[in-house]
């Protein structure tokens, strides 16, 4: 189950669980749409993979017997921040941004 991290790991903007602007890589690194498009250019600074929109977890348990939804599985509250400097990220991104994610 996705952790649904609460913030962009680069600019630290809030990304609540219902945010359509949250983007994640296959390791669940979480960034906002703006950072992914303007700074990261669809390159994860950690793994080098691409990003996809983070799925929205339903607020309600539509099948009560399954105990799903945010009420049963709340979003994470631990804010994370990239361990890489902006300069390091820019160098990393420039090196591989012209490769398609499936070719990295």
Coordinates of N, CA, C and O in Angstrom, one line a residue:
X1 N 0.8 -1.2 0.0 CA 0.0 0.0 0.0 C 0.9 1.2 0.0 O 1.9 1.3 0.7
X2 N 0.5 2.2 -0.8 CA 1.3 3.5 -0.9 C 1.3 4.2 0.5 O 0.3 4.3 1.1
X3 N 2.4 4.8 0.8 CA 2.5 5.6 2.0 C 1.8 6.9 1.9 O 1.3 7.4 2.9
X4 N 1.6 7.5 0.7 CA 1.0 8.8 0.5 C 1.7 9.8 1.3 O 1.2 10.4 2.3
X5 N 2.9 10.1 0.9 CA 3.8 11.1 1.6 C 3.1 12.4 1.5 O 2.5 12.8 0.5
X6 N 3.3 13.3 2.6 CA 2.5 14.5 2.7 C 3.1 15.7 2.0 O 2.5 16.8 2.0
X7 N 4.3 15.6 1.4 CA 4.9 16.8 0.8 C 5.8 16.5 -0.4 O 6.2 15.3 -0.6
X8 N 6.1 17.5 -1.1 CA 7.1 17.4 -2.2 C 8.5 17.4 -1.5 O 8.8 18.2 -0.7
X9 N 9.3 16.4 -1.9 CA 10.6 16.2 -1.3 C 11.6 17.3 -1.8 O 12.7 17.4 -1.2
X10 N 11.2 18.2 -2.7 CA 12.1 19.2 -3.2 C 11.7 20.6 -2.7 O 12.4 21.2 -1.9
X11 N 10.5 21.0 -3.0 CA 10.0 22.3 -2.6 C 9.3 22.3 -1.2 O 8.9 23.4 -0.7
X12 N 8.9 21.2 -0.7 CA 8.2 21.0 0.5 C 6.8 21.5 0.5 O 6.2 21.6 1.6
X13 N 6.2 21.7 -0.6 CA 4.8 22.0 -0.6 C 3.9 20.9 -0.2 O 4.3 19.7 -0.3
X14 N 2.8 21.2 0.4 CA 1.9 20.1 0.9 C 1.3 19.4 -0.2 O 0.9 20.0 -1.2
X15 N 1.2 18.0 -0.1 CA 0.6 17.2 -1.1 C -0.4 16.3 -0.3 O -0.1 15.1 0.0
X16 N -1.6 16.8 0.0 CA -2.5 15.9 0.8 C -2.9 14.7 -0.1 O -2.7 14.7 -1.3
X17 N -3.5 13.7 0.6 CA -3.8 12.5 -0.2 C -4.7 12.7 -1.4 O -4.6 11.9 -2.3
X18 N -5.5 13.7 -1.4 CA -6.4 13.9 -2.6 C -5.8 14.8 -3.6 O -6.4 15.2 -4.6
X19 N -4.5 15.2 -3.5 CA -3.9 16.1 -4.4 C -3.7 15.5 -5.8 O -3.0 14.5 -5.9
X20 N -4.2 16.1 -6.9 CA -3.9 15.6 -8.2 C -2.5 16.0 -8.7 O -2.1 15.6 -9.8
X21 N -1.8 16.8 -7.9 CA -0.5 17.3 -8.3 C 0.7 16.5 -7.8 O 1.8 16.7 -8.1
X22 N 0.4 15.4 -7.0 CA 1.5 14.5 -6.5 C 1.9 13.6 -7.6 O 1.2 13.0 -8.3
X23 N 3.3 13.5 -7.6 CA 3.9 12.5 -8.6 C 4.8 11.6 -7.8 O 5.5 12.0 -6.9
X24 N 4.9 10.3 -8.2 CA 5.7 9.4 -7.5 C 6.5 8.6 -8.5 O 6.1 8.4 -9.7
X25 N 7.7 8.1 -8.1 CA 8.5 7.2 -8.9 C 8.2 5.8 -8.4 O 7.4 5.6 -7.5
X26 N 8.8 4.8 -9.0 CA 8.5 3.4 -8.6 C 8.9 3.1 -7.2 O 8.5 2.1 -6.6
X27 N 9.8 3.9 -6.6 CA 10.2 3.7 -5.2 C 9.4 4.6 -4.2 O 9.7 4.7 -3.1
X28 N 8.4 5.3 -4.8 CA 7.5 6.2 -4.0 C 8.1 7.5 -3.6 O 7.6 8.2 -2.7
X29 N 9.3 7.9 -4.2 CA 9.8 9.2 -4.0 C 8.6 10.2 -4.5 O 8.0 9.9 -5.5
X30 N 8.4 11.2 -3.7 CA 7.2 12.0 -4.0 C 7.6 13.5 -4.2 O 8.3 14.1 -3.4
X31 N 7.1 14.0 -5.4 CA 7.3 15.4 -5.8 C 6.1 16.0 -6.3 O 5.2 15.3 -6.7
X32 N 6.0 17.3 -6.3 CA 4.8 18.0 -6.9 C 5.0 18.1 -8.4 O 6.1 17.9 -9.0
X33 N 3.9 18.2 -9.1 CA 3.9 18.3 -10.6 C 4.8 19.4 -11.1 O 5.5 19.2 -12.0
X34 N 4.8 20.5 -10.4 CA 5.6 21.7 -10.8 C 7.1 21.3 -10.8 O 7.9 21.5 -11.8
X35 N 7.6 20.7 -9.7 CA 9.0 20.3 -9.6 C 9.4 19.3 -10.6 O 10.4 19.3 -11.3
X36 N 8.5 18.3 -10.8 CA 8.7 17.2 -11.8 C 8.9 17.8 -13.2 O 9.7 17.4 -14.0
X37 N 8.0 18.7 -13.5 CA 8.0 19.3 -14.9 C 9.1 20.3 -15.1 O 9.7 20.4 -16.2
X38 N 9.4 21.2 -14.1 CA 10.3 22.3 -14.4 C 11.7 22.1 -13.9 O 12.6 22.8 -14.4
X39 N 11.9 21.3 -12.9 CA 13.3 21.1 -12.3 C 13.8 19.7 -12.6 O 14.9 19.5 -13.0
X40 N 13.0 18.7 -12.3 CA 13.4 17.3 -12.5 C 13.3 16.8 -13.9 O 13.9 15.8 -14.2
X41 N 12.4 17.4 -14.7 CA 12.2 16.9 -16.1 C 11.9 15.4 -16.2 O 12.5 14.7 -17.0
X42 N 11.1 15.0 -15.3 CA 10.7 13.6 -15.2 C 11.8 12.6 -14.9 O 11.8 11.5 -15.3
X43 N 12.8 13.1 -14.2 CA 13.9 12.2 -13.7 C 13.9 12.2 -12.2 O 14.1 13.2 -11.6
X44 N 13.7 11.0 -11.6 CA 13.8 10.9 -10.2 C 15.3 11.2 -9.7 O 16.2 10.5 -10.2
X45 N 15.5 12.1 -8.8 CA 16.9 12.4 -8.4 C 17.5 11.2 -7.6 O 18.7 11.1 -7.5
X46 N 16.7 10.3 -7.2 CA 17.2 9.1 -6.4 C 17.5 7.9 -7.4 O 18.7 7.5 -7.4
X47 N 16.5 7.5 -8.1 CA 16.7 6.2 -8.9 C 16.9 6.5 -10.4 O 17.3 5.6 -11.1
X48 N 16.6 7.7 -10.8 CA 16.7 8.0 -12.3 C 15.5 7.6 -13.1 O 15.5 7.8 -14.3
X49 N 14.5 7.0 -12.5 CA 13.3 6.6 -13.2 C 12.4 7.8 -13.4 O 12.7 8.9 -13.1
X50 N 11.3 7.5 -14.1 CA 10.3 8.6 -14.3 C 9.2 8.6 -13.3 O 9.3 7.9 -12.3
X51 N 8.3 9.5 -13.5 CA 7.2 9.7 -12.5 C 5.8 9.5 -13.1 O 5.7 9.6 -14.3
X52 N 4.9 9.1 -12.2 CA 3.5 9.0 -12.6 C 2.7 9.7 -11.6 O 3.1 9.9 -10.4
X53 N 1.4 10.1 -12.0 CA 0.6 10.7 -11.0 C 0.3 9.7 -9.8 O 0.1 8.5 -10.1
X54 N 0.4 10.2 -8.6 CA 0.1 9.3 -7.5 C -1.4 9.1 -7.4 O -2.2 10.0 -7.5
X55 N -1.8 7.8 -7.3 CA -3.2 7.5 -7.2 C -3.9 8.2 -6.0 O -3.2 8.4 -5.0
X56 N -5.2 8.5 -6.1 CA -5.9 9.0 -5.0 C -6.6 7.9 -4.2 O -7.3 7.1 -4.8
X57 N -6.3 7.9 -2.9 CA -6.9 6.8 -2.1 C -8.3 7.3 -1.7 O -8.5 8.5 -1.3
X58 N -9.4 6.5 -1.9 CA -10.7 7.0 -1.6 C -10.9 7.3 -0.1 O -10.2 6.7 0.7
X59 N -11.7 8.4 0.1 CA -11.9 8.8 1.5 C -12.8 7.8 2.2 O -12.7 7.6 3.4
X60 N -13.7 7.2 1.5 CA -14.7 6.3 2.1 C -14.4 4.8 1.9 O -13.7 4.5 0.9
X61 N -14.8 4.0 2.8 CA -14.7 2.6 2.7 C -15.9 2.1 1.9 O -16.9 1.8 2.5
X62 N -15.9 2.1 0.6 CA -17.0 1.8 -0.2 C -17.5 0.4 0.0 O -18.6 0.0 -0.3
X63 N -16.6 -0.5 0.3 CA -16.9 -1.9 0.7 C -16.5 -2.1 2.1 O -15.4 -2.5 2.4
X64 N -17.4 -1.8 3.0 CA -17.1 -1.7 4.4 C -16.4 -3.0 4.9 O -15.5 -2.9 5.8
X65 N -16.8 -4.1 4.4 CA -16.2 -5.4 4.9 C -14.7 -5.4 4.6 O -13.9 -6.2 5.3
X66 N -14.2 -4.7 3.6 CA -12.8 -4.7 3.3 C -11.9 -3.7 4.1 O -10.7 -3.8 4.1
X67 N -12.6 -2.8 4.8 CA -11.9 -1.8 5.6 C -10.8 -1.1 4.8 O -9.7 -1.0 5.3
X68 N -11.2 -0.5 3.7 CA -10.3 0.3 2.9 C -10.6 1.8 3.1 O -11.3 2.2 4.0
X69 N -10.0 2.6 2.3 CA -10.2 4.1 2.4 C -9.3 4.7 3.4 O -8.6 4.1 4.2
X70 N -9.3 6.1 3.3 CA -8.4 6.8 4.2 C -8.7 6.7 5.7 O -7.8 6.8 6.5
X71 N -10.0 6.4 6.0 CA -10.4 6.2 7.4 C -9.7 5.0 8.0 O -9.4 5.0 9.2
X72 N -9.4 4.0 7.2 CA -8.8 2.8 7.7 C -7.3 2.8 7.4 O -6.5 2.1 8.1
X73 N -6.9 3.5 6.4 CA -5.5 3.5 6.0 C -5.1 5.0 5.7 O -5.0 5.4 4.6
X74 N -4.8 5.8 6.8 CA -4.6 7.2 6.6 C -3.2 7.4 5.8 O -2.4 6.6 5.8
X75 N -3.1 8.6 5.3 CA -1.9 9.1 4.6 C -0.8 9.2 5.6 O -1.0 9.4 6.8
X76 N 0.4 9.1 5.1 CA 1.6 9.3 5.9 C 1.7 10.7 6.4 O 1.2 11.7 5.8
X77 N 2.4 10.9 7.5 CA 2.6 12.3 8.1 C 4.1 12.6 8.2 O 4.4 13.8 8.5
X78 N 5.0 11.7 7.9 CA 6.4 11.9 8.0 C 6.9 12.6 6.8 O 6.9 12.1 5.7
X79 N 7.2 13.9 6.9 CA 7.7 14.7 5.8 C 9.1 14.2 5.4 O 10.0 14.0 6.2
X80 N 9.3 14.1 4.1 CA 10.6 13.7 3.6 C 11.2 14.8 2.7 O 10.5 15.5 2.1
X81 N 12.5 14.8 2.6 CA 13.2 15.8 1.8 C 14.4 15.1 1.1 O 15.0 14.2 1.6
X82 N 14.6 15.5 -0.1 CA 15.6 14.9 -0.9 C 17.0 15.1 -0.2 O 17.2 16.2 0.3
X83 N 17.8 14.1 -0.2 CA 19.1 14.2 0.4 C 20.1 14.8 -0.6 O 21.3 15.1 -0.2
X84 N 19.7 15.1 -1.8 CA 20.6 15.6 -2.8 C 20.5 17.2 -2.9 O 19.4 17.7 -2.8
X85 N 21.6 17.8 -3.1 CA 21.6 19.3 -3.3 C 20.9 19.6 -4.7 O 20.9 18.8 -5.6
X86 N 20.5 20.8 -4.8 CA 19.9 21.2 -6.1 C 20.9 21.1 -7.2 O 20.6 20.7 -8.3
X87 N 22.1 21.5 -6.9 CA 23.2 21.4 -8.0 C 23.4 19.9 -8.4 O 23.5 19.6 -9.6
X88 N 23.4 19.0 -7.4 CA 23.6 17.6 -7.7 C 22.4 17.1 -8.5 O 22.6 16.3 -9.5
X89 N 21.2 17.5 -8.2 CA 20.0 17.1 -8.9 C 20.1 17.6 -10.4 O 19.8 16.8 -11.3
X90 N 20.5 18.8 -10.6 CA 20.5 19.4 -11.9 C 21.6 18.6 -12.8 O 21.3 18.3 -13.9
X91 N 22.7 18.3 -12.2 CA 23.7 17.5 -12.9 C 23.2 16.1 -13.3 O 23.3 15.7 -14.4
X92 N 22.5 15.5 -12.3 CA 21.9 14.1 -12.5 C 20.9 14.2 -13.6 O 20.9 13.3 -14.5
X93 N 20.0 15.2 -13.6 CA 18.9 15.3 -14.5 C 19.5 15.5 -15.9 O 19.0 14.9 -16.9
X94 N 20.4 16.4 -16.1 CA 21.0 16.7 -17.4 C 21.6 15.5 -18.0 O 21.6 15.3 -19.2
X95 N 22.2 14.7 -17.2 CA 22.9 13.5 -17.7 C 22.0 12.5 -18.4 O 22.3 11.8 -19.3
X96 N 20.7 12.4 -17.9 CA 19.9 11.3 -18.4 C 18.5 11.8 -18.8 O 17.7 11.0 -19.3
X97 N 18.2 13.0 -18.8 CA 16.8 13.5 -19.1 C 16.4 13.2 -20.5 O 15.2 13.2 -20.8
X98 N 17.3 13.1 -21.4 CA 16.9 12.9 -22.8 C 16.6 11.4 -23.1 O 16.2 11.1 -24.2
X99 N 16.9 10.5 -22.2 CA 16.5 9.1 -22.3 C 15.1 8.9 -21.8 O 14.7 9.5 -20.8
X100 N 14.4 8.1 -22.6 CA 13.0 7.8 -22.1 C 13.1 7.0 -20.8 O 14.1 6.2 -20.7
X101 N 12.2 7.1 -19.9 CA 12.2 6.3 -18.6 C 12.5 4.8 -18.9 O 13.2 4.2 -18.1
X102 N 11.8 4.3 -19.9 CA 12.0 2.8 -20.1 C 13.4 2.5 -20.7 O 13.7 1.3 -20.8
X103 N 14.2 3.5 -21.0 CA 15.5 3.2 -21.5 C 16.6 3.5 -20.5 O 17.8 3.4 -20.8
X104 N 16.2 4.0 -19.3 CA 17.2 4.5 -18.3 C 17.8 3.3 -17.6 O 17.3 2.5 -17.0

